[in-house]
Every structure is written in structure tokens, then in C-alpha cells.
Amino acid sequence: MSRIPLVLILGAFVALGTVWAEEPTHSDAEKSEWASCTICKHMAPHMEELMPVMKRETIRMNDGLAMLHWVTDDSKVELFHEIGAKMNESGEATAEWTAEQAEKDLCHYCFDMWEVIAAGARYSQGQTKNGDIMVLTSDDPDVQAKLFELHEKAVKEMGT
């Protein structure tokens, strides 16, 4: 399960980036959830700086989904990538977690990502000049259904 952490990181960028950027104020409960998430806690202190320049797109594919994340301010790319590295390091701990631990120590969005990967989704990823890309797919119709649900939830909660 060593593939789980990076996917969670990219999912966290999606969860935090768009939600924070589109809504200038958030409840203390939301901020607390992000700050206490094993993955998102590295991004949380940089929200005010990064979220106004972060963009994302989620694309439904025939066998899963793709997520693109990028920053529009070139001066923030290095920070974006540095935070991703820290999130990846923390995410390594999730590879062997039980569902109970993941539900306890991850925000709801990262948990959803953890759950679909634990169900067998495969991923590929890469860093772009100003962001990153992630692709989650499966040949298994049951896992594909979970991926399609995740796509719909991401679009509903965060837009595009």
C-alpha cells in the first residue's frame, strides 16, 4: 500500500485548495479538521498565502478520475512543491493504517481518498512545472464505482 500517501497528498491539495480559495472564511471546526489531519496539517499554515493562487480541475475518465492542481503565481511554485514533499513524508505513515486509524487521523476528504485506494484503485502521478497531476483508475467495476462517487463528491464539494 505504499501508493496511498502521494494520492492523499494530492487529494488534500484538492480539498484544501479549492474550498479555501472559494470561501474566504471557514468555521473553526473545518480549520481544526485540516490542522489535525496527518496530511493536511502541513498545508493548513500556508492557506492564506497559497489558496488565492491555487487552481484545480477534476476530470471523470472511463475507468476513474484525474486531478490537476496548479498555482498561478510562479513565485509560489517552490512552496507548493515543498509542502507536497512534507505531506508525502507524513502520508507514508498511512500506508499500513487500519480504517479506524485513518478515519481518526485524516480529514474526511483524505479519508475518502485513503478508502478508495485501500479498495484497490491504482494511481499514477507527476509533478508539473507549476503543480501536479494525479490519475486514479481501476479495471474493477466496483472500484470504478467508488472512483466515480469520489469524483462526484469532489465536484459537489469543491466545484470543477
PDB file of C-alpha atoms in Angstrom:
ATOM      1  CA  MET A   1       0.000   0.000   0.000  1.00  0.00           C
ATOM      2  CA  SER A   2       2.907   2.389  -0.380  1.00  0.00           C
ATOM      3  CA  ARG A   3       0.930   4.102  -3.139  1.00  0.00           C
ATOM      4  CA  ILE A   4      -1.549   5.635  -0.695  1.00  0.00           C
ATOM      5  CA  PRO A   5       0.435   8.598   0.665  1.00  0.00           C
ATOM      6  CA  LEU A   6       1.034  10.599  -2.510  1.00  0.00           C
ATOM      7  CA  VAL A   7      -2.560  10.232  -3.580  1.00  0.00           C
ATOM      8  CA  LEU A   8      -3.666  11.521  -0.214  1.00  0.00           C
ATOM      9  CA  ILE A   9      -1.370  14.495  -0.602  1.00  0.00           C
ATOM     10  CA  LEU A  10      -2.780  15.425  -3.940  1.00  0.00           C
ATOM     11  CA  GLY A  11      -6.277  14.899  -2.614  1.00  0.00           C
ATOM     12  CA  ALA A  12      -5.501  17.194   0.269  1.00  0.00           C
ATOM     13  CA  PHE A  13      -4.426  19.901  -2.170  1.00  0.00           C
ATOM     14  CA  VAL A  14      -7.780  19.479  -3.858  1.00  0.00           C
ATOM     15  CA  ALA A  15      -9.709  19.549  -0.620  1.00  0.00           C
ATOM     16  CA  LEU A  16      -7.928  22.471   0.911  1.00  0.00           C
ATOM     17  CA  GLY A  17      -7.082  24.500  -2.144  1.00  0.00           C
ATOM     18  CA  THR A  18     -10.440  24.925  -3.725  1.00  0.00           C
ATOM     19  CA  VAL A  19     -12.511  25.032  -0.581  1.00  0.00           C
ATOM     20  CA  TRP A  20     -10.318  27.694   1.000  1.00  0.00           C
ATOM     21  CA  ALA A  21      -9.984  29.785  -2.161  1.00  0.00           C
ATOM     22  CA  GLU A  22     -13.693  29.884  -2.943  1.00  0.00           C
ATOM     23  CA  GLU A  23     -14.823  30.655   0.581  1.00  0.00           C
ATOM     24  CA  PRO A  24     -12.793  33.329   2.357  1.00  0.00           C
ATOM     25  CA  THR A  25     -13.988  32.307   5.805  1.00  0.00           C
ATOM     26  CA  HIS A  26     -14.324  28.857   7.289  1.00  0.00           C
ATOM     27  CA  SER A  27     -15.632  27.515  10.523  1.00  0.00           C
ATOM     28  CA  ASP A  28     -13.264  26.779  13.333  1.00  0.00           C
ATOM     29  CA  ALA A  29     -14.327  23.132  13.031  1.00  0.00           C
ATOM     30  CA  GLU A  30     -13.169  22.989   9.388  1.00  0.00           C
ATOM     31  CA  LYS A  31      -9.860  24.630  10.166  1.00  0.00           C
ATOM     32  CA  SER A  32      -9.382  22.332  13.140  1.00  0.00           C
ATOM     33  CA  GLU A  33     -10.076  19.251  10.993  1.00  0.00           C
ATOM     34  CA  TRP A  34      -7.457  20.315   8.432  1.00  0.00           C
ATOM     35  CA  ALA A  35      -4.912  21.271  11.065  1.00  0.00           C
ATOM     36  CA  SER A  36      -5.274  17.900  12.809  1.00  0.00           C
ATOM     37  CA  CYS A  37      -5.199  15.786   9.618  1.00  0.00           C
ATOM     38  CA  THR A  38      -1.938  13.861   9.292  1.00  0.00           C
ATOM     39  CA  ILE A  39      -1.686  15.022   5.678  1.00  0.00           C
ATOM     40  CA  CYS A  40      -3.303  18.472   5.587  1.00  0.00           C
ATOM     41  CA  LYS A  41      -1.581  19.812   8.701  1.00  0.00           C
ATOM     42  CA  HIS A  42       1.391  20.847   6.543  1.00  0.00           C
ATOM     43  CA  MET A  43      -0.764  22.903   4.187  1.00  0.00           C
ATOM     44  CA  ALA A  44      -3.003  24.473   6.828  1.00  0.00           C
ATOM     45  CA  PRO A  45      -0.477  27.132   7.999  1.00  0.00           C
ATOM     46  CA  HIS A  46       0.021  28.308   4.400  1.00  0.00           C
ATOM     47  CA  MET A  47      -3.634  28.615   3.418  1.00  0.00           C
ATOM     48  CA  GLU A  48      -3.842  32.375   3.308  1.00  0.00           C
ATOM     49  CA  GLU A  49      -0.767  32.562   1.086  1.00  0.00           C
ATOM     50  CA  LEU A  50      -1.436  29.706  -1.336  1.00  0.00           C
ATOM     51  CA  MET A  51      -5.153  29.303  -1.646  1.00  0.00           C
ATOM     52  CA  PRO A  52      -5.805  32.526  -3.568  1.00  0.00           C
ATOM     53  CA  VAL A  53      -3.447  31.318  -6.317  1.00  0.00           C
ATOM     54  CA  MET A  54      -4.317  27.606  -6.352  1.00  0.00           C
ATOM     55  CA  LYS A  55      -6.471  26.095  -9.077  1.00  0.00           C
ATOM     56  CA  ARG A  56      -7.704  22.591  -9.718  1.00  0.00           C
ATOM     57  CA  GLU A  57      -9.652  20.508 -12.149  1.00  0.00           C
ATOM     58  CA  THR A  58     -11.136  17.049 -11.630  1.00  0.00           C
ATOM     59  CA  ILE A  59     -11.912  15.003 -14.724  1.00  0.00           C
ATOM     60  CA  ARG A  60     -14.075  11.876 -14.831  1.00  0.00           C
ATOM     61  CA  MET A  61     -12.481   9.238 -17.019  1.00  0.00           C
ATOM     62  CA  ASN A  62     -13.927   5.995 -18.358  1.00  0.00           C
ATOM     63  CA  ASP A  63     -12.210   3.984 -15.602  1.00  0.00           C
ATOM     64  CA  GLY A  64     -11.608   6.540 -12.848  1.00  0.00           C
ATOM     65  CA  LEU A  65     -10.614  10.164 -12.485  1.00  0.00           C
ATOM     66  CA  ALA A  66      -7.779  12.613 -12.950  1.00  0.00           C
ATOM     67  CA  MET A  67      -6.963  15.596 -10.760  1.00  0.00           C
ATOM     68  CA  LEU A  68      -4.856  18.545 -11.825  1.00  0.00           C
ATOM     69  CA  HIS A  69      -3.576  21.128  -9.312  1.00  0.00           C
ATOM     70  CA  TRP A  70      -1.531  24.224 -10.023  1.00  0.00           C
ATOM     71  CA  VAL A  71      -0.620  27.648  -8.736  1.00  0.00           C
ATOM     72  CA  THR A  72      -0.984  30.732 -10.885  1.00  0.00           C
ATOM     73  CA  ASP A  73       1.786  32.683  -9.183  1.00  0.00           C
ATOM     74  CA  ASP A  74       5.220  31.398 -10.211  1.00  0.00           C
ATOM     75  CA  SER A  75       6.710  32.747  -7.002  1.00  0.00           C
ATOM     76  CA  LYS A  76       4.584  30.210  -5.032  1.00  0.00           C
ATOM     77  CA  VAL A  77       5.505  27.069  -7.006  1.00  0.00           C
ATOM     78  CA  GLU A  78       8.521  26.205  -4.868  1.00  0.00           C
ATOM     79  CA  LEU A  79       6.449  26.498  -1.675  1.00  0.00           C
ATOM     80  CA  PHE A  80       3.679  24.407  -3.223  1.00  0.00           C
ATOM     81  CA  HIS A  81       6.147  21.660  -4.103  1.00  0.00           C
ATOM     82  CA  GLU A  82       7.905  21.862  -0.697  1.00  0.00           C
ATOM     83  CA  ILE A  83       4.622  21.426   1.125  1.00  0.00           C
ATOM     84  CA  GLY A  84       3.813  18.481  -1.127  1.00  0.00           C
ATOM     85  CA  ALA A  85       7.075  16.825  -0.095  1.00  0.00           C
ATOM     86  CA  LYS A  86       6.235  17.262   3.604  1.00  0.00           C
ATOM     87  CA  MET A  87       2.741  15.943   3.045  1.00  0.00           C
ATOM     88  CA  ASN A  88       4.185  12.943   1.227  1.00  0.00           C
ATOM     89  CA  GLU A  89       6.514  12.204   4.120  1.00  0.00           C
ATOM     90  CA  SER A  90       3.617  12.308   6.573  1.00  0.00           C
ATOM     91  CA  GLY A  91       1.454  10.338   4.204  1.00  0.00           C
ATOM     92  CA  GLU A  92       3.891   7.437   4.240  1.00  0.00           C
ATOM     93  CA  ALA A  93       2.574   6.600   7.693  1.00  0.00           C
ATOM     94  CA  THR A  94      -0.898   5.946   6.281  1.00  0.00           C
ATOM     95  CA  ALA A  95       0.159   3.029   4.084  1.00  0.00           C
ATOM     96  CA  GLU A  96      -0.303   0.419   6.786  1.00  0.00           C
ATOM     97  CA  TRP A  97      -3.064   2.082   8.761  1.00  0.00           C
ATOM     98  CA  THR A  98      -6.332   0.417   9.640  1.00  0.00           C
ATOM     99  CA  ALA A  99      -9.569   2.039   8.533  1.00  0.00           C
ATOM    100  CA  GLU A 100     -10.199   3.043  12.135  1.00  0.00           C
ATOM    101  CA  GLN A 101      -6.891   4.875  12.400  1.00  0.00           C
ATOM    102  CA  ALA A 102      -7.362   6.532   9.004  1.00  0.00           C
ATOM    103  CA  GLU A 103     -10.823   7.747   9.964  1.00  0.00           C
ATOM    104  CA  LYS A 104      -9.455   9.105  13.245  1.00  0.00           C
ATOM    105  CA  ASP A 105      -6.308  10.815  11.924  1.00  0.00           C
ATOM    106  CA  LEU A 106      -7.352  12.056   8.479  1.00  0.00           C
ATOM    107  CA  CYS A 107      -9.778  14.766   7.438  1.00  0.00           C
ATOM    108  CA  HIS A 108     -12.912  13.492   5.738  1.00  0.00           C
ATOM    109  CA  TYR A 109     -11.565  14.127   2.244  1.00  0.00           C
ATOM    110  CA  CYS A 110      -8.234  12.403   2.844  1.00  0.00           C
ATOM    111  CA  PHE A 111     -10.120   9.509   4.412  1.00  0.00           C
ATOM    112  CA  ASP A 112     -12.256   9.165   1.289  1.00  0.00           C
ATOM    113  CA  MET A 113      -9.064   9.045  -0.798  1.00  0.00           C
ATOM    114  CA  TRP A 114      -7.467   6.525   1.578  1.00  0.00           C
ATOM    115  CA  GLU A 115     -10.565   4.348   1.407  1.00  0.00           C
ATOM    116  CA  VAL A 116     -10.750   4.160  -2.397  1.00  0.00           C
ATOM    117  CA  ILE A 117      -7.051   3.350  -2.669  1.00  0.00           C
ATOM    118  CA  ALA A 118      -7.366   0.706   0.035  1.00  0.00           C
ATOM    119  CA  ALA A 119     -10.177  -0.775  -2.083  1.00  0.00           C
ATOM    120  CA  GLY A 120      -7.695  -1.313  -4.902  1.00  0.00           C
ATOM    121  CA  ALA A 121      -7.569   1.818  -7.060  1.00  0.00           C
ATOM    122  CA  ARG A 122      -4.241   2.284  -8.816  1.00  0.00           C
ATOM    123  CA  TYR A 123      -2.728   5.663  -9.453  1.00  0.00           C
ATOM    124  CA  SER A 124      -0.102   7.453 -11.359  1.00  0.00           C
ATOM    125  CA  GLN A 125       1.141  10.908 -10.656  1.00  0.00           C
ATOM    126  CA  GLY A 126       3.622  13.506 -11.684  1.00  0.00           C
ATOM    127  CA  GLN A 127       4.826  16.948 -10.810  1.00  0.00           C
ATOM    128  CA  THR A 128       4.240  19.685 -13.371  1.00  0.00           C
ATOM    129  CA  LYS A 129       6.052  22.960 -13.859  1.00  0.00           C
ATOM    130  CA  ASN A 130       3.582  24.765 -11.615  1.00  0.00           C
ATOM    131  CA  GLY A 131       1.675  21.964  -9.897  1.00  0.00           C
ATOM    132  CA  ASP A 132       0.894  18.286 -10.165  1.00  0.00           C
ATOM    133  CA  ILE A 133      -1.367  15.687 -11.758  1.00  0.00           C
ATOM    134  CA  MET A 134      -2.852  12.507 -10.357  1.00  0.00           C
ATOM    135  CA  VAL A 135      -4.782   9.736 -12.089  1.00  0.00           C
ATOM    136  CA  LEU A 136      -6.802   7.126 -10.167  1.00  0.00           C
ATOM    137  CA  THR A 137      -8.129   4.184 -12.166  1.00  0.00           C
ATOM    138  CA  SER A 138      -9.276   0.602 -11.846  1.00  0.00           C
ATOM    139  CA  ASP A 139     -10.366  -2.300 -14.046  1.00  0.00           C
ATOM    140  CA  ASP A 140     -12.658  -3.500 -11.248  1.00  0.00           C
ATOM    141  CA  PRO A 141     -16.239  -2.200 -11.774  1.00  0.00           C
ATOM    142  CA  ASP A 142     -16.810  -1.954  -8.004  1.00  0.00           C
ATOM    143  CA  VAL A 143     -13.695   0.193  -7.507  1.00  0.00           C
ATOM    144  CA  GLN A 144     -14.601   2.256 -10.582  1.00  0.00           C
ATOM    145  CA  ALA A 145     -17.974   2.977  -8.976  1.00  0.00           C
ATOM    146  CA  LYS A 146     -16.162   4.236  -5.857  1.00  0.00           C
ATOM    147  CA  LEU A 147     -13.913   6.414  -8.023  1.00  0.00           C
ATOM    148  CA  PHE A 148     -16.921   7.877  -9.829  1.00  0.00           C
ATOM    149  CA  GLU A 149     -18.529   8.602  -6.451  1.00  0.00           C
ATOM    150  CA  LEU A 150     -15.327  10.296  -5.309  1.00  0.00           C
ATOM    151  CA  HIS A 151     -15.315  12.398  -8.484  1.00  0.00           C
ATOM    152  CA  GLU A 152     -18.918  13.465  -7.940  1.00  0.00           C
ATOM    153  CA  LYS A 153     -18.276  14.281  -4.294  1.00  0.00           C
ATOM    154  CA  ALA A 154     -15.214  16.373  -5.214  1.00  0.00           C
ATOM    155  CA  VAL A 155     -17.187  18.294  -7.841  1.00  0.00           C
ATOM    156  CA  LYS A 156     -20.124  18.824  -5.459  1.00  0.00           C
ATOM    157  CA  GLU A 157     -17.986  19.939  -2.519  1.00  0.00           C
ATOM    158  CA  MET A 158     -15.395  21.951  -4.410  1.00  0.00           C
ATOM    159  CA  GLY A 159     -16.623  22.784  -7.890  1.00  0.00           C
ATOM    160  CA  THR A 160     -14.868  21.744 -11.073  1.00  0.00           C
TER     161      THR A 160
END
